[in-house]
C-alpha cells in the first residue's frame, strides 16, 4: 500500500514537471492541475469506500501524508487561478500586490493555524497522537471544530487531514509570492546570465544576498561570527562578481519592510522543504 501511495505522489510530481516543460501560462497550468487533482481525489475516495484500508498504519499514512498533499496542492492551484487573473503587470504594482498577499497569508496563518496545538504537533514531526488525528471517526467535538467540518464527508476525512492540507497550501503560496517578488527584483536589477568563463553569478536580487550575508553573520556561521560584515560582503561580491553597495543602509531598510522582514530566508526554507519532498 505504501508503494501505491508513493506512486500517487510521484504522479503529481510528474504532472507538474510536464507542465513546467510546456508553453502553457500559469493560469493554464493551474487549471490543468486543479482538474487532475480533483479527479485523483475522486478516484481515491471511490477506491477507499470500496476497499477500506488494509492496516491502521495505511490509514494514518493516507490521511496524514497522501490526501493532504493532494488536497493542499488542489487548494494552492485553485488559489493561483484567482491570483493570476487579477495579477497586475506594472513592476511597482506587482510588488505591492504580492506583498499584500503575503500580509493576508500571515494573518490567516496566525488566526487559523499557528494558534492551535495541532499546528505545533504537526510542525514538530510528532506521531504519538496520529491514531487520534488521522483515523476516521475519532473527532473530539468537545475540542471544537471549524464549522466547515459538518459539511464534509466524514467517511473520507478525519478533519485534521484538511488542517495539514491548509498548512501545505499556505507554504506553497508563501513560496510562490516570494518567488514572484524575487523574480521582479532580479529583473529590475538587470541580472545577467552566467558568463562564458564559468564564474558564478548571483541571479536573485541584491537584497536577497544581503539578507543572506547578515543571517550568516548573525548565526556565527562564518569564522564563528568573527568575520566582519564588510569582509563578508567583499567575499560575496568577488565570488558572484556583483556590487552590493551600502549593505548597512539596505539592511536598515529591511528592518522596516512590510510583511516578513526575512522574506528571502523564508523563501529558501520553503524551497528546500519542497525539494526534500520531491526527493522522497
PDB file of C-alpha atoms in Angstrom:
ATOM      1  CA  UNK A   1       0.000   0.000   0.000  1.00  0.00           C
ATOM      2  CA  UNK A   2       2.825   2.392   0.807  1.00  0.00           C
ATOM      3  CA  UNK A   3       4.260   1.837  -2.677  1.00  0.00           C
ATOM      4  CA  UNK A   4       0.858   2.738  -4.109  1.00  0.00           C
ATOM      5  CA  UNK A   5       0.834   5.941  -2.059  1.00  0.00           C
ATOM      6  CA  UNK A   6       4.329   6.764  -3.243  1.00  0.00           C
ATOM      7  CA  UNK A   7       3.281   6.210  -6.859  1.00  0.00           C
ATOM      8  CA  UNK A   8       0.333   8.563  -6.389  1.00  0.00           C
ATOM      9  CA  UNK A   9       2.585  11.344  -5.115  1.00  0.00           C
ATOM     10  CA  UNK A  10       5.075  10.675  -7.919  1.00  0.00           C
ATOM     11  CA  UNK A  11       2.257  11.013 -10.457  1.00  0.00           C
ATOM     12  CA  UNK A  12       1.558  14.522  -9.145  1.00  0.00           C
ATOM     13  CA  UNK A  13       5.226  15.422  -9.416  1.00  0.00           C
ATOM     14  CA  UNK A  14       5.323  14.097 -12.990  1.00  0.00           C
ATOM     15  CA  UNK A  15       2.294  16.169 -13.962  1.00  0.00           C
ATOM     16  CA  UNK A  16       3.978  19.285 -12.584  1.00  0.00           C
ATOM     17  CA  UNK A  17       7.231  18.522 -14.403  1.00  0.00           C
ATOM     18  CA  UNK A  18       5.373  18.015 -17.683  1.00  0.00           C
ATOM     19  CA  UNK A  19       3.668  21.372 -17.251  1.00  0.00           C
ATOM     20  CA  UNK A  20       6.965  23.090 -16.484  1.00  0.00           C
ATOM     21  CA  UNK A  21       8.271  21.909 -19.859  1.00  0.00           C
ATOM     22  CA  UNK A  22       5.140  23.062 -21.678  1.00  0.00           C
ATOM     23  CA  UNK A  23       4.394  26.527 -23.032  1.00  0.00           C
ATOM     24  CA  UNK A  24       1.228  26.932 -21.005  1.00  0.00           C
ATOM     25  CA  UNK A  25       0.617  30.089 -18.982  1.00  0.00           C
ATOM     26  CA  UNK A  26       0.483  29.983 -15.186  1.00  0.00           C
ATOM     27  CA  UNK A  27      -3.316  30.104 -15.312  1.00  0.00           C
ATOM     28  CA  UNK A  28      -3.490  27.239 -17.815  1.00  0.00           C
ATOM     29  CA  UNK A  29      -1.104  25.155 -15.699  1.00  0.00           C
ATOM     30  CA  UNK A  30      -3.156  25.836 -12.587  1.00  0.00           C
ATOM     31  CA  UNK A  31      -6.417  24.900 -14.365  1.00  0.00           C
ATOM     32  CA  UNK A  32      -4.844  21.651 -15.540  1.00  0.00           C
ATOM     33  CA  UNK A  33      -3.602  20.750 -12.051  1.00  0.00           C
ATOM     34  CA  UNK A  34      -6.961  21.570 -10.448  1.00  0.00           C
ATOM     35  CA  UNK A  35      -8.699  19.192 -12.867  1.00  0.00           C
ATOM     36  CA  UNK A  36      -6.051  16.479 -12.399  1.00  0.00           C
ATOM     37  CA  UNK A  37      -6.037  16.673  -8.586  1.00  0.00           C
ATOM     38  CA  UNK A  38      -9.833  16.744  -8.290  1.00  0.00           C
ATOM     39  CA  UNK A  39     -10.078  13.570 -10.374  1.00  0.00           C
ATOM     40  CA  UNK A  40      -7.300  11.932  -8.358  1.00  0.00           C
ATOM     41  CA  UNK A  41      -9.110  12.647  -5.086  1.00  0.00           C
ATOM     42  CA  UNK A  42     -12.388  11.381  -6.528  1.00  0.00           C
ATOM     43  CA  UNK A  43     -10.796   8.108  -7.669  1.00  0.00           C
ATOM     44  CA  UNK A  44      -9.157   7.585  -4.278  1.00  0.00           C
ATOM     45  CA  UNK A  45     -12.420   8.264  -2.474  1.00  0.00           C
ATOM     46  CA  UNK A  46     -14.184   5.622  -4.574  1.00  0.00           C
ATOM     47  CA  UNK A  47     -11.379   3.130  -4.039  1.00  0.00           C
ATOM     48  CA  UNK A  48     -11.289   3.626  -0.258  1.00  0.00           C
ATOM     49  CA  UNK A  49     -15.092   3.440   0.054  1.00  0.00           C
ATOM     50  CA  UNK A  50     -14.928   0.091  -1.737  1.00  0.00           C
ATOM     51  CA  UNK A  51     -11.830  -1.494  -0.200  1.00  0.00           C
ATOM     52  CA  UNK A  52     -11.077   0.425   3.007  1.00  0.00           C
ATOM     53  CA  UNK A  53      -7.576   0.239   4.473  1.00  0.00           C
ATOM     54  CA  UNK A  54      -5.504  -2.897   4.935  1.00  0.00           C
ATOM     55  CA  UNK A  55      -3.996  -1.708   8.229  1.00  0.00           C
ATOM     56  CA  UNK A  56      -4.294   1.154  10.698  1.00  0.00           C
ATOM     57  CA  UNK A  57      -0.846   2.359   9.609  1.00  0.00           C
ATOM     58  CA  UNK A  58      -2.038   2.612   5.990  1.00  0.00           C
ATOM     59  CA  UNK A  59      -4.967   4.728   7.138  1.00  0.00           C
ATOM     60  CA  UNK A  60      -2.711   7.065   9.117  1.00  0.00           C
ATOM     61  CA  UNK A  61      -0.253   7.458   6.240  1.00  0.00           C
ATOM     62  CA  UNK A  62      -3.086   8.239   3.832  1.00  0.00           C
ATOM     63  CA  UNK A  63      -4.736  10.912   5.967  1.00  0.00           C
ATOM     64  CA  UNK A  64      -1.502  12.397   7.305  1.00  0.00           C
ATOM     65  CA  UNK A  65       0.579  12.431   4.111  1.00  0.00           C
ATOM     66  CA  UNK A  66      -1.165  11.363   0.904  1.00  0.00           C
ATOM     67  CA  UNK A  67      -4.555  13.078   0.974  1.00  0.00           C
ATOM     68  CA  UNK A  68      -3.213  16.356   2.482  1.00  0.00           C
ATOM     69  CA  UNK A  69      -0.556  16.537  -0.254  1.00  0.00           C
ATOM     70  CA  UNK A  70      -3.220  16.191  -2.949  1.00  0.00           C
ATOM     71  CA  UNK A  71      -5.761  18.455  -1.268  1.00  0.00           C
ATOM     72  CA  UNK A  72      -3.122  21.017  -0.271  1.00  0.00           C
ATOM     73  CA  UNK A  73      -1.951  21.347  -3.860  1.00  0.00           C
ATOM     74  CA  UNK A  74      -5.553  21.490  -5.054  1.00  0.00           C
ATOM     75  CA  UNK A  75      -6.186  24.438  -2.714  1.00  0.00           C
ATOM     76  CA  UNK A  76      -2.924  26.036  -3.872  1.00  0.00           C
ATOM     77  CA  UNK A  77      -3.577  25.729  -7.619  1.00  0.00           C
ATOM     78  CA  UNK A  78      -7.169  26.880  -7.223  1.00  0.00           C
ATOM     79  CA  UNK A  79      -5.877  29.975  -5.455  1.00  0.00           C
ATOM     80  CA  UNK A  80      -3.333  30.563  -8.249  1.00  0.00           C
ATOM     81  CA  UNK A  81      -6.123  30.723 -10.815  1.00  0.00           C
ATOM     82  CA  UNK A  82      -7.777  33.560  -8.918  1.00  0.00           C
ATOM     83  CA  UNK A  83      -4.473  35.293  -8.192  1.00  0.00           C
ATOM     84  CA  UNK A  84      -3.161  35.350 -11.731  1.00  0.00           C
ATOM     85  CA  UNK A  85      -6.430  36.532 -13.256  1.00  0.00           C
ATOM     86  CA  UNK A  86      -6.045  39.872 -11.457  1.00  0.00           C
ATOM     87  CA  UNK A  87      -2.227  39.973 -11.379  1.00  0.00           C
ATOM     88  CA  UNK A  88      -1.050  43.482 -12.413  1.00  0.00           C
ATOM     89  CA  UNK A  89       1.731  43.923 -14.945  1.00  0.00           C
ATOM     90  CA  UNK A  90       3.493  47.099 -13.792  1.00  0.00           C
ATOM     91  CA  UNK A  91       6.539  46.427 -11.596  1.00  0.00           C
ATOM     92  CA  UNK A  92       5.536  48.662  -8.675  1.00  0.00           C
ATOM     93  CA  UNK A  93       2.001  47.271  -8.666  1.00  0.00           C
ATOM     94  CA  UNK A  94       3.282  43.702  -8.746  1.00  0.00           C
ATOM     95  CA  UNK A  95       5.464  44.365  -5.692  1.00  0.00           C
ATOM     96  CA  UNK A  96       2.575  45.899  -3.778  1.00  0.00           C
ATOM     97  CA  UNK A  97       0.193  43.142  -4.883  1.00  0.00           C
ATOM     98  CA  UNK A  98       2.319  40.229  -3.708  1.00  0.00           C
ATOM     99  CA  UNK A  99       3.440  41.998  -0.533  1.00  0.00           C
ATOM    100  CA  UNK A 100      -0.223  42.482   0.319  1.00  0.00           C
ATOM    101  CA  UNK A 101      -0.895  38.785  -0.396  1.00  0.00           C
ATOM    102  CA  UNK A 102       1.919  37.849   1.998  1.00  0.00           C
ATOM    103  CA  UNK A 103       0.438  40.006   4.738  1.00  0.00           C
ATOM    104  CA  UNK A 104      -3.004  38.456   4.242  1.00  0.00           C
ATOM    105  CA  UNK A 105      -1.489  34.967   4.302  1.00  0.00           C
ATOM    106  CA  UNK A 106       0.368  35.726   7.538  1.00  0.00           C
ATOM    107  CA  UNK A 107      -2.867  36.876   9.168  1.00  0.00           C
ATOM    108  CA  UNK A 108      -4.631  33.713   8.047  1.00  0.00           C
ATOM    109  CA  UNK A 109      -1.754  31.570   9.326  1.00  0.00           C
ATOM    110  CA  UNK A 110      -1.837  33.167  12.765  1.00  0.00           C
ATOM    111  CA  UNK A 111      -5.613  33.125  13.045  1.00  0.00           C
ATOM    112  CA  UNK A 112      -6.362  29.603  11.869  1.00  0.00           C
ATOM    113  CA  UNK A 113      -3.182  27.576  12.292  1.00  0.00           C
ATOM    114  CA  UNK A 114      -0.363  28.853  14.490  1.00  0.00           C
ATOM    115  CA  UNK A 115      -2.632  29.361  17.483  1.00  0.00           C
ATOM    116  CA  UNK A 116      -3.639  25.688  17.549  1.00  0.00           C
ATOM    117  CA  UNK A 117      -1.896  22.865  19.397  1.00  0.00           C
ATOM    118  CA  UNK A 118      -2.270  20.672  16.323  1.00  0.00           C
ATOM    119  CA  UNK A 119      -0.197  23.057  14.207  1.00  0.00           C
ATOM    120  CA  UNK A 120       2.799  22.686  16.510  1.00  0.00           C
ATOM    121  CA  UNK A 121       2.196  18.945  16.799  1.00  0.00           C
ATOM    122  CA  UNK A 122       2.440  18.581  13.024  1.00  0.00           C
ATOM    123  CA  UNK A 123       5.332  21.013  12.563  1.00  0.00           C
ATOM    124  CA  UNK A 124       7.418  19.271  15.224  1.00  0.00           C
ATOM    125  CA  UNK A 125       7.122  15.935  13.408  1.00  0.00           C
ATOM    126  CA  UNK A 126       5.415  14.172  16.297  1.00  0.00           C
ATOM    127  CA  UNK A 127       3.453  10.969  15.749  1.00  0.00           C
ATOM    128  CA  UNK A 128       2.261   9.992  19.245  1.00  0.00           C
ATOM    129  CA  UNK A 129      -1.301  11.218  18.557  1.00  0.00           C
ATOM    130  CA  UNK A 130      -1.529  10.120  14.936  1.00  0.00           C
ATOM    131  CA  UNK A 131      -4.156   7.489  15.688  1.00  0.00           C
ATOM    132  CA  UNK A 132      -6.389  10.196  17.113  1.00  0.00           C
ATOM    133  CA  UNK A 133      -5.749  12.775  14.409  1.00  0.00           C
ATOM    134  CA  UNK A 134      -5.530  10.658  11.276  1.00  0.00           C
ATOM    135  CA  UNK A 135      -8.010   7.809  11.624  1.00  0.00           C
ATOM    136  CA  UNK A 136     -11.666   8.060  10.725  1.00  0.00           C
ATOM    137  CA  UNK A 137     -14.289   8.545  13.401  1.00  0.00           C
ATOM    138  CA  UNK A 138     -12.020   9.899  16.132  1.00  0.00           C
ATOM    139  CA  UNK A 139     -13.022  13.576  16.143  1.00  0.00           C
ATOM    140  CA  UNK A 140     -13.450  15.034  19.618  1.00  0.00           C
ATOM    141  CA  UNK A 141     -16.200  17.605  19.152  1.00  0.00           C
ATOM    142  CA  UNK A 142     -15.684  18.884  22.699  1.00  0.00           C
ATOM    143  CA  UNK A 143     -12.410  20.432  21.493  1.00  0.00           C
ATOM    144  CA  UNK A 144     -14.375  22.493  18.991  1.00  0.00           C
ATOM    145  CA  UNK A 145     -14.016  22.181  15.223  1.00  0.00           C
ATOM    146  CA  UNK A 146     -14.396  24.581  12.317  1.00  0.00           C
ATOM    147  CA  UNK A 147     -17.977  24.759  11.091  1.00  0.00           C
ATOM    148  CA  UNK A 148     -16.974  23.535   7.615  1.00  0.00           C
ATOM    149  CA  UNK A 149     -16.368  20.065   9.079  1.00  0.00           C
ATOM    150  CA  UNK A 150     -20.099  19.409   9.340  1.00  0.00           C
ATOM    151  CA  UNK A 151     -20.323  19.760   5.554  1.00  0.00           C
ATOM    152  CA  UNK A 152     -17.542  17.303   4.624  1.00  0.00           C
ATOM    153  CA  UNK A 153     -17.781  13.563   4.003  1.00  0.00           C
ATOM    154  CA  UNK A 154     -16.854  12.019   7.348  1.00  0.00           C
ATOM    155  CA  UNK A 155     -16.087   8.744   5.547  1.00  0.00           C
ATOM    156  CA  UNK A 156     -13.259  10.463   3.681  1.00  0.00           C
ATOM    157  CA  UNK A 157     -11.936  12.991   6.189  1.00  0.00           C
ATOM    158  CA  UNK A 158     -10.550  12.976   9.710  1.00  0.00           C
ATOM    159  CA  UNK A 159     -10.806  16.808   9.889  1.00  0.00           C
ATOM    160  CA  UNK A 160      -7.073  17.055  10.597  1.00  0.00           C
ATOM    161  CA  UNK A 161      -6.152  15.884   7.117  1.00  0.00           C
ATOM    162  CA  UNK A 162      -7.727  19.150   5.946  1.00  0.00           C
ATOM    163  CA  UNK A 163      -5.700  21.083   8.527  1.00  0.00           C
ATOM    164  CA  UNK A 164      -2.483  19.582   7.130  1.00  0.00           C
ATOM    165  CA  UNK A 165      -3.671  20.420   3.606  1.00  0.00           C
ATOM    166  CA  UNK A 166      -4.137  24.041   4.702  1.00  0.00           C
ATOM    167  CA  UNK A 167      -0.563  24.153   6.010  1.00  0.00           C
ATOM    168  CA  UNK A 168       0.796  22.681   2.769  1.00  0.00           C
ATOM    169  CA  UNK A 169      -1.238  25.086   0.629  1.00  0.00           C
ATOM    170  CA  UNK A 170      -0.137  28.111   2.634  1.00  0.00           C
ATOM    171  CA  UNK A 171       3.514  27.058   2.457  1.00  0.00           C
ATOM    172  CA  UNK A 172       3.223  26.714  -1.323  1.00  0.00           C
ATOM    173  CA  UNK A 173       1.501  30.078  -1.654  1.00  0.00           C
ATOM    174  CA  UNK A 174       4.085  31.794   0.530  1.00  0.00           C
ATOM    175  CA  UNK A 175       6.884  30.347  -1.582  1.00  0.00           C
ATOM    176  CA  UNK A 176       5.084  31.427  -4.759  1.00  0.00           C
ATOM    177  CA  UNK A 177       4.585  35.010  -3.551  1.00  0.00           C
ATOM    178  CA  UNK A 178       8.227  35.345  -2.565  1.00  0.00           C
ATOM    179  CA  UNK A 179       9.426  33.846  -5.842  1.00  0.00           C
ATOM    180  CA  UNK A 180       7.353  36.380  -7.781  1.00  0.00           C
ATOM    181  CA  UNK A 181       8.780  39.247  -5.750  1.00  0.00           C
ATOM    182  CA  UNK A 182      12.346  37.927  -6.068  1.00  0.00           C
ATOM    183  CA  UNK A 183      11.867  37.423  -9.795  1.00  0.00           C
ATOM    184  CA  UNK A 184      10.728  41.003 -10.241  1.00  0.00           C
ATOM    185  CA  UNK A 185      13.591  42.276  -8.076  1.00  0.00           C
ATOM    186  CA  UNK A 186      16.056  40.286 -10.153  1.00  0.00           C
ATOM    187  CA  UNK A 187      14.637  41.573 -13.427  1.00  0.00           C
ATOM    188  CA  UNK A 188      14.682  45.108 -12.123  1.00  0.00           C
ATOM    189  CA  UNK A 189      18.367  44.931 -11.165  1.00  0.00           C
ATOM    190  CA  UNK A 190      19.267  43.697 -14.629  1.00  0.00           C
ATOM    191  CA  UNK A 191      20.792  40.359 -13.617  1.00  0.00           C
ATOM    192  CA  UNK A 192      22.791  38.829 -16.442  1.00  0.00           C
ATOM    193  CA  UNK A 193      23.338  35.165 -17.358  1.00  0.00           C
ATOM    194  CA  UNK A 194      26.402  33.245 -16.231  1.00  0.00           C
ATOM    195  CA  UNK A 195      29.465  34.473 -18.122  1.00  0.00           C
ATOM    196  CA  UNK A 196      31.252  32.164 -20.544  1.00  0.00           C
ATOM    197  CA  UNK A 197      34.360  31.903 -18.375  1.00  0.00           C
ATOM    198  CA  UNK A 198      32.396  29.715 -15.924  1.00  0.00           C
ATOM    199  CA  UNK A 199      32.375  32.146 -12.993  1.00  0.00           C
ATOM    200  CA  UNK A 200      29.362  32.070 -10.738  1.00  0.00           C
ATOM    201  CA  UNK A 201      26.772  34.841 -10.904  1.00  0.00           C
ATOM    202  CA  UNK A 202      24.106  35.832  -8.404  1.00  0.00           C
ATOM    203  CA  UNK A 203      20.749  35.561 -10.176  1.00  0.00           C
ATOM    204  CA  UNK A 204      18.481  36.733  -7.380  1.00  0.00           C
ATOM    205  CA  UNK A 205      18.063  40.277  -6.042  1.00  0.00           C
ATOM    206  CA  UNK A 206      20.857  42.147  -4.276  1.00  0.00           C
ATOM    207  CA  UNK A 207      18.677  42.496  -1.192  1.00  0.00           C
ATOM    208  CA  UNK A 208      18.313  38.706  -1.071  1.00  0.00           C
ATOM    209  CA  UNK A 209      22.099  38.289  -0.974  1.00  0.00           C
ATOM    210  CA  UNK A 210      22.475  40.993   1.661  1.00  0.00           C
ATOM    211  CA  UNK A 211      19.837  39.280   3.803  1.00  0.00           C
ATOM    212  CA  UNK A 212      21.764  36.002   3.467  1.00  0.00           C
ATOM    213  CA  UNK A 213      25.061  37.671   4.435  1.00  0.00           C
ATOM    214  CA  UNK A 214      23.555  39.227   7.564  1.00  0.00           C
ATOM    215  CA  UNK A 215      21.930  35.902   8.509  1.00  0.00           C
ATOM    216  CA  UNK A 216      25.250  34.050   8.229  1.00  0.00           C
ATOM    217  CA  UNK A 217      26.943  36.762  10.294  1.00  0.00           C
ATOM    218  CA  UNK A 218      24.214  36.777  12.979  1.00  0.00           C
ATOM    219  CA  UNK A 219      24.345  32.973  13.264  1.00  0.00           C
ATOM    220  CA  UNK A 220      28.138  32.950  13.542  1.00  0.00           C
ATOM    221  CA  UNK A 221      28.325  30.521  10.623  1.00  0.00           C
ATOM    222  CA  UNK A 222      31.461  32.064   9.085  1.00  0.00           C
ATOM    223  CA  UNK A 223      34.609  32.006  11.249  1.00  0.00           C
ATOM    224  CA  UNK A 224      32.403  31.687  14.345  1.00  0.00           C
ATOM    225  CA  UNK A 225      30.994  35.143  13.704  1.00  0.00           C
ATOM    226  CA  UNK A 226      34.388  36.851  13.827  1.00  0.00           C
ATOM    227  CA  UNK A 227      34.344  37.732  10.134  1.00  0.00           C
ATOM    228  CA  UNK A 228      33.194  41.315   9.738  1.00  0.00           C
ATOM    229  CA  UNK A 229      30.216  42.193   7.593  1.00  0.00           C
ATOM    230  CA  UNK A 230      32.374  44.305   5.293  1.00  0.00           C
ATOM    231  CA  UNK A 231      34.790  41.420   4.645  1.00  0.00           C
ATOM    232  CA  UNK A 232      31.917  39.008   4.109  1.00  0.00           C
ATOM    233  CA  UNK A 233      30.226  41.324   1.631  1.00  0.00           C
ATOM    234  CA  UNK A 234      33.519  41.736  -0.261  1.00  0.00           C
ATOM    235  CA  UNK A 235      33.888  37.962  -0.406  1.00  0.00           C
ATOM    236  CA  UNK A 236      30.437  37.500  -1.898  1.00  0.00           C
ATOM    237  CA  UNK A 237      30.985  40.390  -4.292  1.00  0.00           C
ATOM    238  CA  UNK A 238      34.134  38.702  -5.603  1.00  0.00           C
ATOM    239  CA  UNK A 239      32.541  35.239  -5.828  1.00  0.00           C
ATOM    240  CA  UNK A 240      29.456  36.440  -7.677  1.00  0.00           C
ATOM    241  CA  UNK A 241      31.001  39.449  -9.467  1.00  0.00           C
ATOM    242  CA  UNK A 242      28.392  41.823  -8.110  1.00  0.00           C
ATOM    243  CA  UNK A 243      28.440  45.236  -6.419  1.00  0.00           C
ATOM    244  CA  UNK A 244      26.257  45.312  -3.331  1.00  0.00           C
ATOM    245  CA  UNK A 245      26.712  48.978  -2.486  1.00  0.00           C
ATOM    246  CA  UNK A 246      25.825  50.199   1.018  1.00  0.00           C
ATOM    247  CA  UNK A 247      24.740  46.944   2.693  1.00  0.00           C
ATOM    248  CA  UNK A 248      24.135  48.671   6.046  1.00  0.00           C
ATOM    249  CA  UNK A 249      21.591  51.025   4.513  1.00  0.00           C
ATOM    250  CA  UNK A 250      19.941  48.133   2.663  1.00  0.00           C
ATOM    251  CA  UNK A 251      19.740  46.117   5.892  1.00  0.00           C
ATOM    252  CA  UNK A 252      18.235  49.070   7.740  1.00  0.00           C
ATOM    253  CA  UNK A 253      15.512  49.250   5.079  1.00  0.00           C
ATOM    254  CA  UNK A 254      14.799  45.528   5.514  1.00  0.00           C
ATOM    255  CA  UNK A 255      14.128  46.018   9.211  1.00  0.00           C
ATOM    256  CA  UNK A 256      11.166  48.210   8.340  1.00  0.00           C
ATOM    257  CA  UNK A 257       9.879  46.389   5.242  1.00  0.00           C
ATOM    258  CA  UNK A 258       6.203  45.480   5.079  1.00  0.00           C
ATOM    259  CA  UNK A 259       5.276  41.877   5.753  1.00  0.00           C
ATOM    260  CA  UNK A 260       8.060  39.436   6.635  1.00  0.00           C
ATOM    261  CA  UNK A 261      11.420  41.013   7.457  1.00  0.00           C
ATOM    262  CA  UNK A 262      13.335  37.866   6.461  1.00  0.00           C
ATOM    263  CA  UNK A 263      11.421  37.098   3.278  1.00  0.00           C
ATOM    264  CA  UNK A 264      14.375  35.582   1.407  1.00  0.00           C
ATOM    265  CA  UNK A 265      15.294  33.204   4.246  1.00  0.00           C
ATOM    266  CA  UNK A 266      11.695  32.028   4.418  1.00  0.00           C
ATOM    267  CA  UNK A 267      11.750  31.539   0.654  1.00  0.00           C
ATOM    268  CA  UNK A 268      14.909  29.408   0.985  1.00  0.00           C
ATOM    269  CA  UNK A 269      13.318  27.320   3.739  1.00  0.00           C
ATOM    270  CA  UNK A 270      10.174  26.694   1.740  1.00  0.00           C
ATOM    271  CA  UNK A 271      12.122  25.898  -1.446  1.00  0.00           C
ATOM    272  CA  UNK A 272      14.347  23.408   0.369  1.00  0.00           C
ATOM    273  CA  UNK A 273      11.393  21.673   2.023  1.00  0.00           C
ATOM    274  CA  UNK A 274       9.685  21.298  -1.354  1.00  0.00           C
ATOM    275  CA  UNK A 275      12.913  19.916  -2.818  1.00  0.00           C
ATOM    276  CA  UNK A 276      13.164  17.401   0.037  1.00  0.00           C
ATOM    277  CA  UNK A 277       9.572  16.322  -0.537  1.00  0.00           C
ATOM    278  CA  UNK A 278      10.295  15.758  -4.240  1.00  0.00           C
ATOM    279  CA  UNK A 279      13.214  13.527  -3.305  1.00  0.00           C
ATOM    280  CA  UNK A 280      11.069  11.147  -1.202  1.00  0.00           C
TER     281      UNK A 280
END
